[in-house]
Structure formats: C-alpha cells, structure tokens
Coordinates of C-alpha atoms in Angstrom, one line a residue:
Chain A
X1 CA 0.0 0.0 0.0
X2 CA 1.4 3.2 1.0
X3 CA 4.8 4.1 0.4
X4 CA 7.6 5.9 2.7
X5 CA 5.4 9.3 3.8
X6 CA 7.0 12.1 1.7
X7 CA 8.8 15.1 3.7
X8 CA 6.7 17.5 1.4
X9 CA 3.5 15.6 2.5
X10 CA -0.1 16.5 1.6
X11 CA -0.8 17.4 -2.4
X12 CA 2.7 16.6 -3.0
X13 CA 2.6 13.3 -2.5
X14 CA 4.5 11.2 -5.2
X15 CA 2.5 7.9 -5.8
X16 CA 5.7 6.7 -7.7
X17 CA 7.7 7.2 -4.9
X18 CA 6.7 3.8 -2.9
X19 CA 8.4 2.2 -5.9
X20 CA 12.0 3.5 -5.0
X21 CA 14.9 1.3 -4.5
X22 CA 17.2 3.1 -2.1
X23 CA 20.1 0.8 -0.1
X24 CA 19.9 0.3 3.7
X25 CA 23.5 -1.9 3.6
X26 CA 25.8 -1.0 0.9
X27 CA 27.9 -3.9 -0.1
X28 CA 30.7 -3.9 -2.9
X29 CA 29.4 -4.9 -6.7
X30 CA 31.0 -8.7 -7.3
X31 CA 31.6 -9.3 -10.8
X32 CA 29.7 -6.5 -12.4
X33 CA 26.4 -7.0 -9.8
X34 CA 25.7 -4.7 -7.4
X35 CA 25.3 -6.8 -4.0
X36 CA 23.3 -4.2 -2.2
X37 CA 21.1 -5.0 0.8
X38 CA 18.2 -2.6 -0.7
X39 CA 14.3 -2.5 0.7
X40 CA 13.3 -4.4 -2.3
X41 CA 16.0 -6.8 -1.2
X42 CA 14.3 -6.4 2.6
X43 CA 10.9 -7.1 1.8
X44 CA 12.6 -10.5 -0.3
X45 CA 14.2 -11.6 2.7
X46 CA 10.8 -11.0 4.9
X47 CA 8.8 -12.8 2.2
X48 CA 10.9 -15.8 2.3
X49 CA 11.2 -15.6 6.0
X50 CA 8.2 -15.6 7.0
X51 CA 6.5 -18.1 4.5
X52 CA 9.4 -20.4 5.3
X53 CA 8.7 -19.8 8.9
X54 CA 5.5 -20.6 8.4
X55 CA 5.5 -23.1 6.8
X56 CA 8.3 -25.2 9.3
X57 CA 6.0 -24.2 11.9
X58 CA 2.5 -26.1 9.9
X59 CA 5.0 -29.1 9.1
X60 CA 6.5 -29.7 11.9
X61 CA 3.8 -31.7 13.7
X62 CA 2.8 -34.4 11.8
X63 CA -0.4 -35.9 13.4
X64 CA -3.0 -37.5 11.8
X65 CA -5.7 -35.5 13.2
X66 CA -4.5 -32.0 11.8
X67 CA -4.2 -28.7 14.1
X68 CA -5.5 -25.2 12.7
X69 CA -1.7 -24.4 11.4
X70 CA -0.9 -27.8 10.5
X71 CA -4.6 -28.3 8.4
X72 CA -3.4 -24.4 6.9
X73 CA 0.2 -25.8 5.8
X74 CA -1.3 -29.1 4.6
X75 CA -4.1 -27.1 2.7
X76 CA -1.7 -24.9 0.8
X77 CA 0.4 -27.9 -0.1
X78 CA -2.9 -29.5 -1.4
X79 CA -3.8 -26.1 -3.3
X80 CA -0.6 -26.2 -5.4
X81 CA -0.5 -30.1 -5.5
X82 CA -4.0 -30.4 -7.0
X83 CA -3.2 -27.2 -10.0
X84 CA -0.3 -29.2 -10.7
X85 CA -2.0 -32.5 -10.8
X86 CA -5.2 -31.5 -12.9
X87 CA -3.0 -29.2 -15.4
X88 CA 0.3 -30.7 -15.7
X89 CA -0.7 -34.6 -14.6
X90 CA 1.1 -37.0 -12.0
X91 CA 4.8 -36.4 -14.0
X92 CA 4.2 -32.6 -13.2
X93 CA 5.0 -33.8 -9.8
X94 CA 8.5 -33.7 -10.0
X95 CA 8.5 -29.8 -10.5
X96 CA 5.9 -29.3 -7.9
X97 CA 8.6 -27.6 -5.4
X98 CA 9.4 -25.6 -7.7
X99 CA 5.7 -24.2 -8.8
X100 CA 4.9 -24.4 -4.9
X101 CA 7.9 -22.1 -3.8
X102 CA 6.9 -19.9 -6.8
X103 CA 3.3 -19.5 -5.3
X104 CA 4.7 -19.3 -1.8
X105 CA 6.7 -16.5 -3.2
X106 CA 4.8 -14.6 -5.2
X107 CA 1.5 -15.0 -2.5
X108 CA 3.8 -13.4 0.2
X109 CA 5.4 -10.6 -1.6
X110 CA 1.7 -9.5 -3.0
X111 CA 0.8 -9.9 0.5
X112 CA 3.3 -8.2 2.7
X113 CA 3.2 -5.7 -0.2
X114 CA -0.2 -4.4 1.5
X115 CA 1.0 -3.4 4.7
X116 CA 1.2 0.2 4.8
X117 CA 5.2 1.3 4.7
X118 CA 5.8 -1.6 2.7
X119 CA 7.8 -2.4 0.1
X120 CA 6.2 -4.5 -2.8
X121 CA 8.8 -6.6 -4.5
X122 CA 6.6 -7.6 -7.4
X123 CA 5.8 -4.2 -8.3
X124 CA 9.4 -4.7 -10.3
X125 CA 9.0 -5.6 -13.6
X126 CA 12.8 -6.5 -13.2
X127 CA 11.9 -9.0 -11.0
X128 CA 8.8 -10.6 -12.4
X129 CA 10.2 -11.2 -15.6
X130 CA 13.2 -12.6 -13.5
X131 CA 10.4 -14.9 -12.6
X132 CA 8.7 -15.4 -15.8
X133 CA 12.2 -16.4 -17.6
X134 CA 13.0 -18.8 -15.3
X135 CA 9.9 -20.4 -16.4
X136 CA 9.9 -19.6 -19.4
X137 CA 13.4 -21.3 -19.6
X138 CA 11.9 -24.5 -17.4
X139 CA 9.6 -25.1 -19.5
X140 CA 11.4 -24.8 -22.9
X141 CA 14.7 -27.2 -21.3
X142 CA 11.9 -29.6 -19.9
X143 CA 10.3 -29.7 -23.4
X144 CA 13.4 -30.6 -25.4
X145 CA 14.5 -32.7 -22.8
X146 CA 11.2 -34.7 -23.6
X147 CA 10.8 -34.2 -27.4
X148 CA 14.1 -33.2 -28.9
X149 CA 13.7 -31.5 -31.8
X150 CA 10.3 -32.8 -31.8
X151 CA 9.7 -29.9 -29.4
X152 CA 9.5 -27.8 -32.2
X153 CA 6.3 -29.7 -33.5
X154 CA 4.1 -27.5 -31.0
X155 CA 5.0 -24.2 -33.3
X156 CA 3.5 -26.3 -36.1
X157 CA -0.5 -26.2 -35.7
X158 CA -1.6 -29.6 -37.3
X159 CA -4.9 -29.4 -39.3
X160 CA -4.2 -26.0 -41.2
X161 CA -3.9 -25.2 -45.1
X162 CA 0.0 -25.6 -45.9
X163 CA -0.5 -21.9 -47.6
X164 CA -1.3 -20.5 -44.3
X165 CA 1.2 -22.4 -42.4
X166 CA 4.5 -20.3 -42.6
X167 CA 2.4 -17.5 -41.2
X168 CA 0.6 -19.6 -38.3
X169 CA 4.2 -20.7 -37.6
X170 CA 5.5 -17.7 -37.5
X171 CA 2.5 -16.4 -35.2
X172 CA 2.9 -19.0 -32.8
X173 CA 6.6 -18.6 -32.4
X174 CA 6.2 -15.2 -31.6
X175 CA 3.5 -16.2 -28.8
X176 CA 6.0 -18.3 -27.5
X177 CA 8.3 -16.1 -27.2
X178 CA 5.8 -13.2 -25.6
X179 CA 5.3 -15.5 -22.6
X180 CA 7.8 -14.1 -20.6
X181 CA 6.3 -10.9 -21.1
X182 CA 2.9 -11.6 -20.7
X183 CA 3.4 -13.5 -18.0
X184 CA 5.9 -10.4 -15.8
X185 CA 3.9 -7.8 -17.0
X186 CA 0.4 -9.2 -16.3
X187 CA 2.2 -9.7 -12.5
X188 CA 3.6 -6.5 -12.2
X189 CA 0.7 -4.4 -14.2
X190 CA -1.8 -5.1 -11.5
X191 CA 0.9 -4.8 -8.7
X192 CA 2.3 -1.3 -9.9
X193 CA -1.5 -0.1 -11.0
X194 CA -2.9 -1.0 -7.7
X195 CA -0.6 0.5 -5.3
X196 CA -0.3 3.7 -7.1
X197 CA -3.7 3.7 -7.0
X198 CA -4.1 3.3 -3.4
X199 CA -1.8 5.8 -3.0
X200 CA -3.5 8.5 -5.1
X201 CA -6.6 8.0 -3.2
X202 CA -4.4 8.3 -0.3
X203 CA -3.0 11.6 -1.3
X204 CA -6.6 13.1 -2.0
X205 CA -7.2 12.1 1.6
X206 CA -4.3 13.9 3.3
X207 CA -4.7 16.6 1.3
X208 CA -8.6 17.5 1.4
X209 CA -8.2 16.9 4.9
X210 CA -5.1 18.8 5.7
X211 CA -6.7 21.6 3.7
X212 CA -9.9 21.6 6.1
X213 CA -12.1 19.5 4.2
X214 CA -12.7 16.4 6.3
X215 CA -15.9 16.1 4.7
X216 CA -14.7 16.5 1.5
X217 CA -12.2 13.3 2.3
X218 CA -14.8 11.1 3.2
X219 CA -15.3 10.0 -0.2
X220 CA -11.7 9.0 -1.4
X221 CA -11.3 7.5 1.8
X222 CA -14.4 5.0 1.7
X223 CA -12.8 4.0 -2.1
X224 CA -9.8 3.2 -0.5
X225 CA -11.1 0.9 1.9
X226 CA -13.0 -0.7 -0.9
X227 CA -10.0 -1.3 -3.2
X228 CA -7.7 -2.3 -0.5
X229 CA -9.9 -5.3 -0.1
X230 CA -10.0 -5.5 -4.3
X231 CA -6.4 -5.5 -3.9
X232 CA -6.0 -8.1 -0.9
X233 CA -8.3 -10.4 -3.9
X234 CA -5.8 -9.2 -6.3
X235 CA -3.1 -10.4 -4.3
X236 CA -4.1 -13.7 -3.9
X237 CA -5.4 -14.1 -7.9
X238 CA -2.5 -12.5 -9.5
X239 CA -0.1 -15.4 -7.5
X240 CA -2.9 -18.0 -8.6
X241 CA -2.9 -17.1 -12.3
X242 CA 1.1 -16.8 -12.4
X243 CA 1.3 -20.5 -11.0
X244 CA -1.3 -21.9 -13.1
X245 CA -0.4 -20.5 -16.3
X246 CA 3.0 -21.7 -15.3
X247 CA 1.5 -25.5 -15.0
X248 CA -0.1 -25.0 -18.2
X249 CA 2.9 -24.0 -20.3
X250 CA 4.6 -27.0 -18.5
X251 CA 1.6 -29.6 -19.8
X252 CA 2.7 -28.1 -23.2
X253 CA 6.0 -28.9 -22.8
X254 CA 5.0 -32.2 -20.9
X255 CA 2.5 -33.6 -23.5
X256 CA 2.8 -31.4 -26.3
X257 CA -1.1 -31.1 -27.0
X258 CA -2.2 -27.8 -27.8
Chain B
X1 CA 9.3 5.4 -12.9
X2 CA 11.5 3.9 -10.6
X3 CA 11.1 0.7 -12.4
X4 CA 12.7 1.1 -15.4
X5 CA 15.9 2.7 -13.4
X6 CA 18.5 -0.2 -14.6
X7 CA 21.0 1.0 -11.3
X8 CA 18.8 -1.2 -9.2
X9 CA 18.5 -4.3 -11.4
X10 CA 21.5 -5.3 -10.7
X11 CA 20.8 -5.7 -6.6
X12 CA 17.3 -7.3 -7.2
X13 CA 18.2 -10.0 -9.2
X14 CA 20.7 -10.7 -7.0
X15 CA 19.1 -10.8 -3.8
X16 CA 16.3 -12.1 -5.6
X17 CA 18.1 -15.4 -6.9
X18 CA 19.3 -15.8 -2.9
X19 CA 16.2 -15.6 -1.7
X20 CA 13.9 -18.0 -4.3
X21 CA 17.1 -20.6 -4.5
X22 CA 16.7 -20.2 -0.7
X23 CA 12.9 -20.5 -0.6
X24 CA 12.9 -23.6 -2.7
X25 CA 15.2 -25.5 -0.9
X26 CA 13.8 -24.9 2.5
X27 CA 10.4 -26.2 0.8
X28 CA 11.9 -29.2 -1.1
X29 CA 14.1 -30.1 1.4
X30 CA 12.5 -29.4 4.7
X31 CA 8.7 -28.7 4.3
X32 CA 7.1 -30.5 1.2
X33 CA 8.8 -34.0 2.3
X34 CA 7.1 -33.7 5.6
X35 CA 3.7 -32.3 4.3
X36 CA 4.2 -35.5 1.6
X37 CA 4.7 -38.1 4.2
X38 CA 2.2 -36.7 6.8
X39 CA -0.9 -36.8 3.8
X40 CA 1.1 -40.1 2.8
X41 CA 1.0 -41.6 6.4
X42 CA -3.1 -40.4 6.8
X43 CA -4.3 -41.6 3.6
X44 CA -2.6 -44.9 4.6
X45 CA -3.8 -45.0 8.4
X46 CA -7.7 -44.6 6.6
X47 CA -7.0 -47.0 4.3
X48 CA -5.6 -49.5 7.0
X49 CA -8.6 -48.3 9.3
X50 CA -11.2 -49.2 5.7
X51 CA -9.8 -52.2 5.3
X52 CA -9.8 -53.6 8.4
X53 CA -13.2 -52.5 9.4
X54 CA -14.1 -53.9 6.0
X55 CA -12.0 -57.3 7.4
X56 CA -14.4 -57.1 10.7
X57 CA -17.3 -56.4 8.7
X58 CA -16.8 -59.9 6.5
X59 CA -15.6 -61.6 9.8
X60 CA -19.0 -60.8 11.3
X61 CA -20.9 -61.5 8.2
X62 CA -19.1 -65.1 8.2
X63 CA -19.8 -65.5 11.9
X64 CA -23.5 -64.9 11.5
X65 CA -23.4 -67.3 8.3
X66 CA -21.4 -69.7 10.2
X67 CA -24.2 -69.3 13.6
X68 CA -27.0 -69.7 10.8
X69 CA -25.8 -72.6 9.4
X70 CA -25.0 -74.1 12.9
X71 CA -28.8 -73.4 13.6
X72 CA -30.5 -74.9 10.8
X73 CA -27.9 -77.8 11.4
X74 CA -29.2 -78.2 15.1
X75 CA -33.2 -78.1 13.4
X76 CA -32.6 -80.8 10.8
X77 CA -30.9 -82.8 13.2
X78 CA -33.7 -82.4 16.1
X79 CA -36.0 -83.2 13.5
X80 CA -34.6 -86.3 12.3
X81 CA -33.8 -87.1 15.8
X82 CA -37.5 -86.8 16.8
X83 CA -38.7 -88.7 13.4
X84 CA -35.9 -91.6 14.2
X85 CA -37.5 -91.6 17.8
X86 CA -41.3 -91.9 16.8
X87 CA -40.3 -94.2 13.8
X88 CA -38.5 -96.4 16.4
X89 CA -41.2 -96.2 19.1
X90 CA -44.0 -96.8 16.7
X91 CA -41.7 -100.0 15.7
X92 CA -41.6 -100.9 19.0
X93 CA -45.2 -100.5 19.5
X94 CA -46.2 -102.6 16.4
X95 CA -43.9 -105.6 17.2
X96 CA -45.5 -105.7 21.1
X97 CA -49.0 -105.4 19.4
X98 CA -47.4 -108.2 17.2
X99 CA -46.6 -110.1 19.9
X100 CA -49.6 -109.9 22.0
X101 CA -52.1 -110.5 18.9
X102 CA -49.8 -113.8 18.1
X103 CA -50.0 -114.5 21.2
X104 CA -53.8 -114.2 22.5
X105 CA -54.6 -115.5 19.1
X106 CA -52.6 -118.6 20.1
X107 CA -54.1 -118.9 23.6
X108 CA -57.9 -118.5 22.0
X109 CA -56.8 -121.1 19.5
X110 CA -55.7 -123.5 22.3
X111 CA -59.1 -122.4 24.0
X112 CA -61.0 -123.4 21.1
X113 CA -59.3 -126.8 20.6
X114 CA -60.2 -127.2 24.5
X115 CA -63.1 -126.3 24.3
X116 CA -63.8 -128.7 21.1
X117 CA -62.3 -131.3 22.6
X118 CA -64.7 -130.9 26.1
X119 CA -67.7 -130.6 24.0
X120 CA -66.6 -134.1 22.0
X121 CA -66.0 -135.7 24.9
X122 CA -69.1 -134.7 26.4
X123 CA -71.1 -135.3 23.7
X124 CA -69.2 -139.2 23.9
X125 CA -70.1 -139.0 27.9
X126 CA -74.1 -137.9 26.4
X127 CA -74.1 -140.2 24.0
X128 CA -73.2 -143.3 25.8
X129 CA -75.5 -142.2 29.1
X130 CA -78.1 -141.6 26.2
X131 CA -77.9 -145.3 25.0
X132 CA -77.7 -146.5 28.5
X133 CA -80.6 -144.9 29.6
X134 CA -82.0 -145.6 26.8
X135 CA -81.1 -149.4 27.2
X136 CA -82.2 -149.4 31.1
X137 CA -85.9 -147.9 29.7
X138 CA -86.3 -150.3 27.2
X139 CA -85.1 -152.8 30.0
X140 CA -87.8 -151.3 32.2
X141 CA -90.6 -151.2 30.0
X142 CA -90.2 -154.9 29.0
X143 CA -88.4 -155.4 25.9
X144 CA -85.8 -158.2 26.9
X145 CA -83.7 -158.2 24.2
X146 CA -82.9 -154.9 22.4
X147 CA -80.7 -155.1 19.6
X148 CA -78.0 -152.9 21.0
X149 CA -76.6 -152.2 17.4
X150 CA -80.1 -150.7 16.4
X151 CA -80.2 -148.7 19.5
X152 CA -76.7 -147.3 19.1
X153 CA -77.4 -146.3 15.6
X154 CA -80.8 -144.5 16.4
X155 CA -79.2 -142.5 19.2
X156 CA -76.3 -141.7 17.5
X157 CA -79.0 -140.5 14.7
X158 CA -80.8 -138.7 16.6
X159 CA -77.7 -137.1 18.3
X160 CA -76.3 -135.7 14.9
X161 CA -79.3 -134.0 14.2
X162 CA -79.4 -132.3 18.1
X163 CA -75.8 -131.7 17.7
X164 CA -76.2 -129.8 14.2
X165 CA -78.7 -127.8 15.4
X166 CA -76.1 -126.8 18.8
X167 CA -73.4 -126.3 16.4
X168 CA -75.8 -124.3 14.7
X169 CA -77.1 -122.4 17.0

C-alpha cells in the first residue's frame, strides 16, 4: 500500500515514490552485480522468511488428526499439489517444489506488499520477468529434454492449409516467445497499477483533509477501503494465475497437445 | 518510474536469486517432504482403518453365516432325531402289538381246541349215558332183548341231528 510518507506531504505526495529502491546496507558490486542489501532486497528476505517460517512451523507436527496451522500448511500444499495435478498430470510432480515455492513466493510478496510502509517486490517488472524467464526457460529445457527436436512440432499447428502455415508458424513462435512478457507484466501491471492507485486516493485524503475539508475526504477514503480489499483479492489471484499458467505452459512442454 | 531505473537491477536480481534458491530449498528439502509423508501416512492410516473395518465387517458377516448354518444344522438334526424316535417307538409299538395279537390269538386257539375237545367228549359221555338210559328204559318197559346195534345207531342219529342244530345255534 502506502509508500515511505514524503517530507513534502499532503498534495505533493508522489505515488511513484513507494516504488523507489534506495540501499539500507551497501555492499561492494561482485563481478559486475551490485550486492546491495536494498528495501526491495528487505521485503525478499521477509517474504521468504516468514513463509518459510510458516511453513516449518505447519509441518512440523505431523499428526494424523490435523491442528489449525498444521490443516493451513497441509491445505496450501494440497492447493498447489492439485493445480499441478489437474494441469500438468502426476509427471508434473517432480516440478511441484518448484511451482509451490513460486506461489509461496509470489503470494507473500503480494501480500506483505499491502502493509502500509511496505515495500512490494513484485511491483518490479525487473523481478517478475526474472520470474517469468526462469519459467519460461523451465519449460522450454523440460520440453526438449522430452521431445528433442520434436519440441518444435508445438510451433506447427496440425490441421491447417500448408499456404497459411509459414504465417501460423510464425504467429505462434512469436507467442511463444511473448510469454515471458505476458506472464511479468500481467504480475507487475496489477501490482504497480494497484498501489499507485491506493496511494493517489491516499494523497486526496491527506490533502482535502489537511486543507480543512474532512468532509470533502470522506469519499476518497471509503474507495480506499473498498479497493484495498480489491487489492488483498488481487493479491491472492495474480499469485494463482502466475502459478497456473506456469502449470499450463509446463503440460505443453509435458504432453505437447495444444 | 522507478522501475525502469536499470541501477537497481542489478541488486534485485541478485538478492532475488538468494532468496527463491533459498525459498525452494527450504520447501523441497524441509517442508514438502514432511507435508508429503504426513498426507502419505493419513491416507494410509484410513485405508488400514477401511480395510480392516471392512476385514471385521466380513468376519461378522461369516460368523453370523457360520451361527445360521449351525442353527439350521441343530433343526434338521432335532427333526430327524425326533422322526428316528417316533419311527423307532411306533416300531416298537407294532412288534408288542405283534406279539400280544400272536399270542392271544394262540391262547384263543388253544381255547378253542379245549373247548372242542370238552364238548366231543361230552357229547361221547351224552351219547353213551343216552344209550344206557335208553337201554335201562327199554329194560324197564319190557323189551328183553334190544338189539344194542339198532339202539346205538338211532341215538347216534338222533344225536347228529341235536348236535347240528347246537353247532348251529
């Protein structure tokens, strides 16, 4: 949600501001990266900690008859386990850490992203399509592991005229290839758009009411409760839809039917 | 728009491959094994607990079958022990009745022959006072000489006749 408070306060309020990157530790760049301990890197560590935390915490008793934190760790576990089964099948199994640390992930950085004073990490395009490359590049190894060059088929759409095939190859090539975007952007769009949102409504707020017009702020201020619960939904979806479409591009690698 | 400033990139990525290399091997190593063998160990316990209830469940079943069966045993068996018993008393029965009938039929048989023989010997005994009586009267009345052979032969006559109409009656 809201950003640092701005010094200037009131009207002057930048709603791109809660998007700054700013060091708390400064550390020496290794090999061309800059090592920085920053408040995106912060919020990274928190994300990780706490879900990890967490989870330890839900798995560590192991009864038969589930507690409430056990039954929430082994409900999450199902979550994840079932998208994978239904889209990707029983061999999607073996990436299922990996699709449940992405949701883990991407769930708590959306979420600790609400607080107020926050930082949200996904709000990086940087970092989403960090995300969505890693799949991208998953998916694409895990196909032509599979199929060798038979991978190659799925750009070839079977039951199409061979005069319009060069184009539909060409088309679907260049989806292929777009994933990565679609798949950051889509992540960081309704991250970005929300927050600065919030924080515009936020700004009207402090500065109808810091002008003397309490009355005036009432309005910007109910909206702001309203889509800070949109947003909490939002949250929660935007990590859904990244993991599934990320089991779904893994079926296509898996069983190559379009 | 702070994030297309390329200065940061460089930290983020970094701290961001720490942190999701960390992430995924605290969940693959530590938490998803133990979430995987607690949902293993429960879906096995119920299955045990299904199957074995099932196993008590036929064991019953069989038991009642088994207590049936014993029942309807016990039944024929009464049954054909009561028929054995009333077949064997009623033979019992019929060979005393046997017995007896042989028996009284034999002692009325001796009867009769006793009883035949009496009335032949009384009718001898009759028959020879008859003709001595008969003798003495004719003895009595005058006739000196009676021709014993005619007197024999009429009372023996006239005895026949009396005696068919005893027998007969």
């Amino acid at each position: 949600m809201a950003g640092t408070s701005n010094a200037d306060g009131g009207a002057g309020i930048d709603p791109m501001h809660q998007f700054e990157v700013h060091p708390i530790i400064e550390l020496p760049t290794i090999a061309g990266v800059d090592t920085s301990f920053t408040n995106a890197s912060l919020w990274m560590v928190l994300a990780i900690g706490l879900s990890s935390l967490f989870l330890i915490i839900a798995s560590r008793r192991t009864s038969i008859v589930p507690g409430r934190l056990q039954l929430m760790g082994e409900m999450s576990y199902s979550f994840v386990a079932n998208m994978v089964k239904e889209n990707v099948g029983t061999e999607g199994m073996k990436y299922f850490p990996f699709i449940f640390s992405l949701f883990v992930f991407i769930l708590f950085c959306n979420m600790l992203g609400m607080l107020p004073y926050s930082f949200t990490v996904t709000s990086h395009l940087i970092v989403t399509f960090a995300l969505a490359a890693t799949v991208f590049l998953l998916v694409t190894l895990v196909g032509f592991a599979r199929h060798g060059v038979g991978f190659l088929k799925l750009f070839v759409p079977s039951g199409i005229p061979v005069v319009l095939l060069p184009l539909l190859v060409v088309i679907e090539v260049i989806s292929y290839l777009t994933r990565p975007v679609s798949l950051s952007v889509r992540l960081f769009g309704n991250m970005m758009a929300g927050h600065t949102m919030l924080k515009i409504f936020g700004g009207f707020v402090v500065g109808l009411s810091s002008a003397g017009l309490i009355p005036l702020a009432i309005a910007p201020f109910a909206l702001m409760v309203a889509f800070t619960g949109l947003e909490l939904l939002i949250a929660g979806l935007q990590a859904y839809v990244f993991t599934i479409l990320t089991c779904i591009y893994l079926n296509e690698a898996i069983h190559m039917d379009h | 728009m702070p994030q297309l400033d390329p200065s940061s990139f460089g930290s983020q990525l970094f701290w961001l491959a720490i942190c999701f290399v960390t992430l995924y091997a605290v969940m693959a190593v530590v938490v998803l094994p133990r979430i995987t063998k607690t949902l293993a160990a429960r879906a096995d316990q119920m299955e045990g607990d299904l199957a074995q209830a099932e196993a008590l469940r036929d064991k019953a079943e069989a038991a009642l079958a088994a207590y049936e069966e014993a029942l309807a045993q016990a039944r024929t068996r009464a049954l054909g022990l009561a028929q054995d018993m009333r077949a064997d008393v009623q033979a019992e029965t019929d060979r005393q009745k046997g017995e007896l009938d042989a028996s009284l039929a034999e002692a009325a048989k001796a009867a009769d022959i006793r009883l035949e023989d009496a009335r032949t010997k009384a009718m001898e005994g009759l028959q020879t006072a008859a003709q001595n009586i008969v003798a003495d009267v004719m003895a009595a009345v005058g006739v000196e000489k009676a021709d014993e052979k005619a007197v024999a032969k009429a009372v023996t006559q006239a005895f026949a006749s009396t005696s068919d109409t005893v027998k007969a009656g």
